[in-house]
PDB file of N, CA and C in Angstrom:
ATOM      1  N   MET A   1     -31.377  -3.883  -0.468  1.00 49.00           N
ATOM      2  CA  MET A   1     -30.862  -5.232  -0.638  1.00 49.00           C
ATOM      3  C   MET A   1     -31.526  -6.122   0.411  1.00 49.00           C
ATOM      4  N   SER A   2     -31.934  -7.253  -0.003  1.00 48.00           N
ATOM      5  CA  SER A   2     -32.595  -8.175   0.923  1.00 48.00           C
ATOM      6  C   SER A   2     -31.562  -8.901   1.776  1.00 48.00           C
ATOM      7  N   LYS A   3     -32.030  -9.427   2.892  1.00 52.00           N
ATOM      8  CA  LYS A   3     -31.132 -10.168   3.783  1.00 52.00           C
ATOM      9  C   LYS A   3     -30.570 -11.399   3.089  1.00 52.00           C
ATOM     10  N   ASN A   4     -31.390 -12.018   2.268  1.00 53.00           N
ATOM     11  CA  ASN A   4     -30.964 -13.228   1.576  1.00 53.00           C
ATOM     12  C   ASN A   4     -29.778 -12.941   0.656  1.00 53.00           C
ATOM     13  N   THR A   5     -29.836 -11.832  -0.084  1.00 51.00           N
ATOM     14  CA  THR A   5     -28.734 -11.484  -0.980  1.00 51.00           C
ATOM     15  C   THR A   5     -27.469 -11.194  -0.182  1.00 51.00           C
ATOM     16  N   GLY A   6     -27.606 -10.447   0.920  1.00 47.00           N
ATOM     17  CA  GLY A   6     -26.451 -10.145   1.761  1.00 47.00           C
ATOM     18  C   GLY A   6     -25.822 -11.401   2.329  1.00 47.00           C
ATOM     19  N   HIS A   7     -26.648 -12.347   2.740  1.00 51.00           N
ATOM     20  CA  HIS A   7     -26.139 -13.611   3.283  1.00 51.00           C
ATOM     21  C   HIS A   7     -25.385 -14.386   2.209  1.00 51.00           C
ATOM     22  N   LYS A   8     -25.903 -14.348   0.991  1.00 58.00           N
ATOM     23  CA  LYS A   8     -25.266 -15.049  -0.115  1.00 58.00           C
ATOM     24  C   LYS A   8     -23.877 -14.463  -0.397  1.00 58.00           C
ATOM     25  N   ILE A   9     -23.758 -13.139  -0.348  1.00 55.00           N
ATOM     26  CA  ILE A   9     -22.472 -12.495  -0.586  1.00 55.00           C
ATOM     27  C   ILE A   9     -21.487 -12.853   0.516  1.00 55.00           C
ATOM     28  N   SER A  10     -21.925 -12.813   1.763  1.00 70.00           N
ATOM     29  CA  SER A  10     -20.997 -13.113   2.852  1.00 70.00           C
ATOM     30  C   SER A  10     -20.525 -14.568   2.786  1.00 70.00           C
ATOM     31  N   LYS A  11     -21.389 -15.488   2.376  1.00 73.00           N
ATOM     32  CA  LYS A  11     -20.969 -16.885   2.218  1.00 73.00           C
ATOM     33  C   LYS A  11     -19.946 -17.009   1.094  1.00 73.00           C
ATOM     34  N   LYS A  12     -20.150 -16.241   0.037  1.00 74.00           N
ATOM     35  CA  LYS A  12     -19.245 -16.292  -1.104  1.00 74.00           C
ATOM     36  C   LYS A  12     -17.824 -15.898  -0.687  1.00 74.00           C
ATOM     37  N   PHE A  13     -17.715 -14.855   0.124  1.00 74.00           N
ATOM     38  CA  PHE A  13     -16.398 -14.369   0.516  1.00 74.00           C
ATOM     39  C   PHE A  13     -15.857 -15.048   1.772  1.00 74.00           C
ATOM     40  N   ALA A  14     -16.660 -15.857   2.420  1.00 75.00           N
ATOM     41  CA  ALA A  14     -16.218 -16.530   3.639  1.00 75.00           C
ATOM     42  C   ALA A  14     -15.103 -17.538   3.358  1.00 75.00           C
ATOM     43  N   ALA A  15     -14.991 -18.002   2.130  1.00 77.00           N
ATOM     44  CA  ALA A  15     -13.959 -18.977   1.780  1.00 77.00           C
ATOM     45  C   ALA A  15     -12.568 -18.347   1.714  1.00 77.00           C
ATOM     46  N   TYR A  16     -12.502 -17.022   1.629  1.00 76.00           N
ATOM     47  CA  TYR A  16     -11.222 -16.334   1.515  1.00 76.00           C
ATOM     48  C   TYR A  16     -10.752 -15.875   2.890  1.00 76.00           C
ATOM     49  N   PRO A  17      -9.448 -15.913   3.129  1.00 78.00           N
ATOM     50  CA  PRO A  17      -8.955 -15.459   4.438  1.00 78.00           C
ATOM     51  C   PRO A  17      -9.120 -13.949   4.590  1.00 78.00           C
ATOM     52  N   ARG A  18      -9.355 -13.513   5.807  1.00 74.00           N
ATOM     53  CA  ARG A  18      -9.510 -12.093   6.093  1.00 74.00           C
ATOM     54  C   ARG A  18      -8.145 -11.417   6.025  1.00 74.00           C
ATOM     55  N   LEU A  19      -8.098 -10.255   5.411  1.00 71.00           N
ATOM     56  CA  LEU A  19      -6.864  -9.487   5.338  1.00 71.00           C
ATOM     57  C   LEU A  19      -6.734  -8.633   6.591  1.00 71.00           C
ATOM     58  N   ASN A  20      -5.669  -8.799   7.293  1.00 72.00           N
ATOM     59  CA  ASN A  20      -5.403  -8.008   8.490  1.00 72.00           C
ATOM     60  C   ASN A  20      -4.098  -7.254   8.287  1.00 72.00           C
ATOM     61  N   PRO A  21      -4.172  -5.996   7.860  1.00 69.00           N
ATOM     62  CA  PRO A  21      -2.942  -5.240   7.622  1.00 69.00           C
ATOM     63  C   PRO A  21      -2.177  -5.001   8.920  1.00 69.00           C
ATOM     64  N   LEU A  22      -0.868  -4.891   8.781  1.00 70.00           N
ATOM     65  CA  LEU A  22      -0.031  -4.616   9.941  1.00 70.00           C
ATOM     66  C   LEU A  22      -0.326  -3.221  10.465  1.00 70.00           C
ATOM     67  N   GLY A  23      -0.190  -3.056  11.753  1.00 74.00           N
ATOM     68  CA  GLY A  23      -0.349  -1.735  12.332  1.00 74.00           C
ATOM     69  C   GLY A  23       0.847  -0.862  11.998  1.00 74.00           C
ATOM     70  N   VAL A  24       0.610   0.415  11.843  1.00 78.00           N
ATOM     71  CA  VAL A  24       1.682   1.356  11.557  1.00 78.00           C
ATOM     72  C   VAL A  24       1.934   2.147  12.831  1.00 78.00           C
ATOM     73  N   GLY A  25       3.091   1.930  13.414  1.00 82.00           N
ATOM     74  CA  GLY A  25       3.443   2.614  14.650  1.00 82.00           C
ATOM     75  C   GLY A  25       4.536   3.634  14.425  1.00 82.00           C
ATOM     76  N   LYS A  26       4.934   4.279  15.492  1.00 86.00           N
ATOM     77  CA  LYS A  26       5.950   5.326  15.381  1.00 86.00           C
ATOM     78  C   LYS A  26       7.352   4.763  15.161  1.00 86.00           C
ATOM     79  N   ASP A  27       7.547   3.475  15.379  1.00 88.00           N
ATOM     80  CA  ASP A  27       8.875   2.876  15.256  1.00 88.00           C
ATOM     81  C   ASP A  27       9.166   2.304  13.869  1.00 88.00           C
ATOM     82  N   ILE A  28       8.234   2.369  12.948  1.00 84.00           N
ATOM     83  CA  ILE A  28       8.438   1.771  11.628  1.00 84.00           C
ATOM     84  C   ILE A  28       9.207   2.744  10.725  1.00 84.00           C
ATOM     85  N   SER A  29      10.177   2.209   9.999  1.00 85.00           N
ATOM     86  CA  SER A  29      10.944   3.044   9.072  1.00 85.00           C
ATOM     87  C   SER A  29      10.171   3.200   7.771  1.00 85.00           C
ATOM     88  N   ALA A  30      10.562   4.177   6.973  1.00 79.00           N
ATOM     89  CA  ALA A  30       9.901   4.396   5.686  1.00 79.00           C
ATOM     90  C   ALA A  30      10.065   3.176   4.788  1.00 79.00           C
ATOM     91  N   ALA A  31      11.242   2.565   4.799  1.00 80.00           N
ATOM     92  CA  ALA A  31      11.484   1.377   3.969  1.00 80.00           C
ATOM     93  C   ALA A  31      10.584   0.222   4.398  1.00 80.00           C
ATOM     94  N   ASP A  32      10.458   0.009   5.707  1.00 84.00           N
ATOM     95  CA  ASP A  32       9.591  -1.066   6.200  1.00 84.00           C
ATOM     96  C   ASP A  32       8.130  -0.769   5.908  1.00 84.00           C
ATOM     97  N   LEU A  33       7.736   0.481   6.022  1.00 80.00           N
ATOM     98  CA  LEU A  33       6.362   0.871   5.714  1.00 80.00           C
ATOM     99  C   LEU A  33       6.026   0.532   4.268  1.00 80.00           C
ATOM    100  N   ILE A  34       6.900   0.893   3.356  1.00 79.00           N
ATOM    101  CA  ILE A  34       6.660   0.625   1.938  1.00 79.00           C
ATOM    102  C   ILE A  34       6.666  -0.872   1.661  1.00 79.00           C
ATOM    103  N   ASP A  35       7.627  -1.609   2.224  1.00 80.00           N
ATOM    104  CA  ASP A  35       7.759  -3.042   1.935  1.00 80.00           C
ATOM    105  C   ASP A  35       6.690  -3.907   2.592  1.00 80.00           C
ATOM    106  N   GLN A  36       6.231  -3.544   3.787  1.00 78.00           N
ATOM    107  CA  GLN A  36       5.339  -4.421   4.540  1.00 78.00           C
ATOM    108  C   GLN A  36       3.874  -4.024   4.492  1.00 78.00           C
ATOM    109  N   VAL A  37       3.587  -2.761   4.257  1.00 76.00           N
ATOM    110  CA  VAL A  37       2.205  -2.306   4.357  1.00 76.00           C
ATOM    111  C   VAL A  37       1.592  -2.011   2.993  1.00 76.00           C
ATOM    112  N   MET A  38       2.359  -1.433   2.099  1.00 76.00           N
ATOM    113  CA  MET A  38       1.814  -1.025   0.806  1.00 76.00           C
ATOM    114  C   MET A  38       1.849  -2.200  -0.159  1.00 76.00           C
ATOM    115  N   LEU A  39       0.787  -2.984  -0.163  1.00 76.00           N
ATOM    116  CA  LEU A  39       0.780  -4.223  -0.935  1.00 76.00           C
ATOM    117  C   LEU A  39      -0.177  -4.206  -2.117  1.00 76.00           C
ATOM    118  N   ALA A  40      -1.174  -3.362  -2.128  1.00 78.00           N
ATOM    119  CA  ALA A  40      -2.189  -3.426  -3.174  1.00 78.00           C
ATOM    120  C   ALA A  40      -2.464  -2.045  -3.758  1.00 78.00           C
ATOM    121  N   TYR A  41      -3.051  -2.058  -4.913  1.00 81.00           N
ATOM    122  CA  TYR A  41      -3.481  -0.847  -5.608  1.00 81.00           C
ATOM    123  C   TYR A  41      -2.317   0.131  -5.756  1.00 81.00           C
ATOM    124  N   ASN A  42      -2.540   1.414  -5.523  1.00 81.00           N
ATOM    125  CA  ASN A  42      -1.492   2.409  -5.733  1.00 81.00           C
ATOM    126  C   ASN A  42      -0.327   2.230  -4.771  1.00 81.00           C
ATOM    127  N   GLY A  43      -0.591   1.760  -3.571  1.00 80.00           N
ATOM    128  CA  GLY A  43       0.496   1.488  -2.632  1.00 80.00           C
ATOM    129  C   GLY A  43       1.421   0.401  -3.150  1.00 80.00           C
ATOM    130  N   GLY A  44       0.845  -0.603  -3.782  1.00 84.00           N
ATOM    131  CA  GLY A  44       1.644  -1.672  -4.374  1.00 84.00           C
ATOM    132  C   GLY A  44       2.499  -1.177  -5.524  1.00 84.00           C
ATOM    133  N   ARG A  45       1.939  -0.276  -6.325  1.00 86.00           N
ATOM    134  CA  ARG A  45       2.716   0.286  -7.427  1.00 86.00           C
ATOM    135  C   ARG A  45       3.837   1.175  -6.895  1.00 86.00           C
ATOM    136  N   LEU A  46       3.567   1.889  -5.818  1.00 83.00           N
ATOM    137  CA  LEU A  46       4.600   2.710  -5.187  1.00 83.00           C
ATOM    138  C   LEU A  46       5.720   1.829  -4.651  1.00 83.00           C
ATOM    139  N   ARG A  47       5.360   0.699  -4.049  1.00 85.00           N
ATOM    140  CA  ARG A  47       6.364  -0.238  -3.542  1.00 85.00           C
ATOM    141  C   ARG A  47       7.224  -0.774  -4.684  1.00 85.00           C
ATOM    142  N   GLU A  48       6.586  -1.189  -5.769  1.00 89.00           N
ATOM    143  CA  GLU A  48       7.331  -1.716  -6.912  1.00 89.00           C
ATOM    144  C   GLU A  48       8.263  -0.662  -7.499  1.00 89.00           C
ATOM    145  N   ALA A  49       7.777   0.565  -7.622  1.00 86.00           N
ATOM    146  CA  ALA A  49       8.594   1.641  -8.185  1.00 86.00           C
ATOM    147  C   ALA A  49       9.780   1.963  -7.281  1.00 86.00           C
ATOM    148  N   SER A  50       9.563   2.000  -5.983  1.00 82.00           N
ATOM    149  CA  SER A  50      10.663   2.317  -5.069  1.00 82.00           C
ATOM    150  C   SER A  50      11.700   1.197  -5.047  1.00 82.00           C
ATOM    151  N   GLN A  51      11.258  -0.052  -5.119  1.00 85.00           N
ATOM    152  CA  GLN A  51      12.205  -1.167  -5.157  1.00 85.00           C
ATOM    153  C   GLN A  51      13.001  -1.161  -6.460  1.00 85.00           C
ATOM    154  N   LEU A  52      12.337  -0.880  -7.564  1.00 87.00           N
ATOM    155  CA  LEU A  52      13.028  -0.806  -8.848  1.00 87.00           C
ATOM    156  C   LEU A  52      14.058   0.315  -8.837  1.00 87.00           C
ATOM    157  N   LEU A  53      13.674   1.470  -8.326  1.00 83.00           N
ATOM    158  CA  LEU A  53      14.592   2.598  -8.250  1.00 83.00           C
ATOM    159  C   LEU A  53      15.800   2.258  -7.388  1.00 83.00           C
ATOM    160  N   ALA A  54      15.563   1.676  -6.234  1.00 81.00           N
ATOM    161  CA  ALA A  54      16.659   1.368  -5.308  1.00 81.00           C
ATOM    162  C   ALA A  54      17.584   0.279  -5.848  1.00 81.00           C
ATOM    163  N   LYS A  55      17.027  -0.740  -6.492  1.00 84.00           N
ATOM    164  CA  LYS A  55      17.839  -1.880  -6.933  1.00 84.00           C
ATOM    165  C   LYS A  55      18.536  -1.648  -8.269  1.00 84.00           C
ATOM    166  N   LYS A  56      17.882  -0.960  -9.182  1.00 85.00           N
ATOM    167  CA  LYS A  56      18.398  -0.895 -10.547  1.00 85.00           C
ATOM    168  C   LYS A  56      18.983   0.457 -10.948  1.00 85.00           C
ATOM    169  N   MET A  57      18.573   1.536 -10.302  1.00 82.00           N
ATOM    170  CA  MET A  57      18.940   2.846 -10.819  1.00 82.00           C
ATOM    171  C   MET A  57      19.884   3.639  -9.924  1.00 82.00           C
ATOM    172  N   LEU A  58      19.984   3.302  -8.667  1.00 82.00           N
ATOM    173  CA  LEU A  58      20.825   4.069  -7.754  1.00 82.00           C
ATOM    174  C   LEU A  58      22.154   3.374  -7.512  1.00 82.00           C
ATOM    175  N   PRO A  59      23.204   4.158  -7.278  1.00 82.00           N
ATOM    176  CA  PRO A  59      24.453   3.530  -6.848  1.00 82.00           C
ATOM    177  C   PRO A  59      24.271   2.937  -5.450  1.00 82.00           C
ATOM    178  N   LYS A  60      25.157   2.041  -5.061  1.00 80.00           N
ATOM    179  CA  LYS A  60      25.005   1.354  -3.774  1.00 80.00           C
ATOM    180  C   LYS A  60      24.934   2.318  -2.591  1.00 80.00           C
ATOM    181  N   ASP A  61      25.613   3.444  -2.674  1.00 80.00           N
ATOM    182  CA  ASP A  61      25.590   4.404  -1.568  1.00 80.00           C
ATOM    183  C   ASP A  61      24.616   5.554  -1.845  1.00 80.00           C
ATOM    184  N   GLY A  62      23.652   5.323  -2.746  1.00 77.00           N
ATOM    185  CA  GLY A  62      22.683   6.361  -3.106  1.00 77.00           C
ATOM    186  C   GLY A  62      21.657   6.609  -2.010  1.00 77.00           C
ATOM    187  N   PHE A  63      20.929   7.679  -2.151  1.00 77.00           N
ATOM    188  CA  PHE A  63      19.926   8.090  -1.170  1.00 77.00           C
ATOM    189  C   PHE A  63      18.638   8.422  -1.902  1.00 77.00           C
ATOM    190  N   ILE A  64      17.509   7.956  -1.378  1.00 72.00           N
ATOM    191  CA  ILE A  64      16.210   8.228  -1.985  1.00 72.00           C
ATOM    192  C   ILE A  64      15.478   9.251  -1.139  1.00 72.00           C
ATOM    193  N   GLY A  65      15.048  10.322  -1.767  1.00 75.00           N
ATOM    194  CA  GLY A  65      14.195  11.308  -1.109  1.00 75.00           C
ATOM    195  C   GLY A  65      12.859  11.317  -1.831  1.00 75.00           C
ATOM    196  N   MET A  66      11.777  11.409  -1.090  1.00 69.00           N
ATOM    197  CA  MET A  66      10.472  11.334  -1.733  1.00 69.00           C
ATOM    198  C   MET A  66       9.493  12.234  -1.005  1.00 69.00           C
ATOM    199  N   SER A  67       8.637  12.838  -1.780  1.00 72.00           N
ATOM    200  CA  SER A  67       7.573  13.665  -1.224  1.00 72.00           C
ATOM    201  C   SER A  67       6.264  13.197  -1.834  1.00 72.00           C
ATOM    202  N   LEU A  68       5.256  12.999  -1.021  1.00 66.00           N
ATOM    203  CA  LEU A  68       3.962  12.531  -1.502  1.00 66.00           C
ATOM    204  C   LEU A  68       2.890  13.562  -1.197  1.00 66.00           C
ATOM    205  N   THR A  69       2.017  13.764  -2.155  1.00 66.00           N
ATOM    206  CA  THR A  69       0.837  14.588  -1.921  1.00 66.00           C
ATOM    207  C   THR A  69      -0.351  13.836  -2.465  1.00 66.00           C
ATOM    208  N   GLY A  70      -1.485  14.171  -2.000  1.00 68.00           N
ATOM    209  CA  GLY A  70      -2.705  13.535  -2.484  1.00 68.00           C
ATOM    210  C   GLY A  70      -3.379  14.423  -3.499  1.00 68.00           C
ATOM    211  N   ALA A  71      -4.664  14.600  -3.351  1.00 67.00           N
ATOM    212  CA  ALA A  71      -5.448  15.392  -4.288  1.00 67.00           C
ATOM    213  C   ALA A  71      -5.286  16.890  -4.040  1.00 67.00           C
ATOM    214  N   LEU A  72      -4.375  17.285  -3.178  1.00 58.00           N
ATOM    215  CA  LEU A  72      -4.172  18.702  -2.920  1.00 58.00           C
ATOM    216  C   LEU A  72      -3.521  19.405  -4.099  1.00 58.00           C
ATOM    217  N   THR A  73      -2.639  18.732  -4.821  1.00 59.00           N
ATOM    218  CA  THR A  73      -1.954  19.362  -5.941  1.00 59.00           C
ATOM    219  C   THR A  73      -2.919  19.768  -7.054  1.00 59.00           C
ATOM    220  N   PRO A  74      -3.790  18.886  -7.553  1.00 63.00           N
ATOM    221  CA  PRO A  74      -4.737  19.315  -8.587  1.00 63.00           C
ATOM    222  C   PRO A  74      -5.710  20.387  -8.088  1.00 63.00           C
ATOM    223  N   ALA A  75      -5.953  20.416  -6.791  1.00 58.00           N
ATOM    224  CA  ALA A  75      -6.871  21.408  -6.235  1.00 58.00           C
ATOM    225  C   ALA A  75      -6.196  22.760  -6.053  1.00 58.00           C
ATOM    226  N   GLY A  76      -4.889  22.814  -6.266  1.00 60.00           N
ATOM    227  CA  GLY A  76      -4.176  24.075  -6.144  1.00 60.00           C
ATOM    228  C   GLY A  76      -3.802  24.430  -4.717  1.00 60.00           C
ATOM    229  N   LEU A  77      -3.808  23.466  -3.822  1.00 51.00           N
ATOM    230  CA  LEU A  77      -3.468  23.761  -2.422  1.00 51.00           C
ATOM    231  C   LEU A  77      -2.036  23.419  -2.109  1.00 51.00           C
TER     232      LEU A  77
END
């Protein structure tokens, strides 16, 4: 890629604000992690699903337990 093309791309995206995700520290709760950090792509869908489950499907004193795995399950690990 030539320098000119790279410069053109950076100018194109310069009009948009930079995304600075919040830091994830040891003091953040699971609920805050889902609500504040998982905003896009699969994390966003996970946030929407957890909010829907909590608001519409559970009783007020219900409890949500969740386990997440990545690509380890299809790999048989």
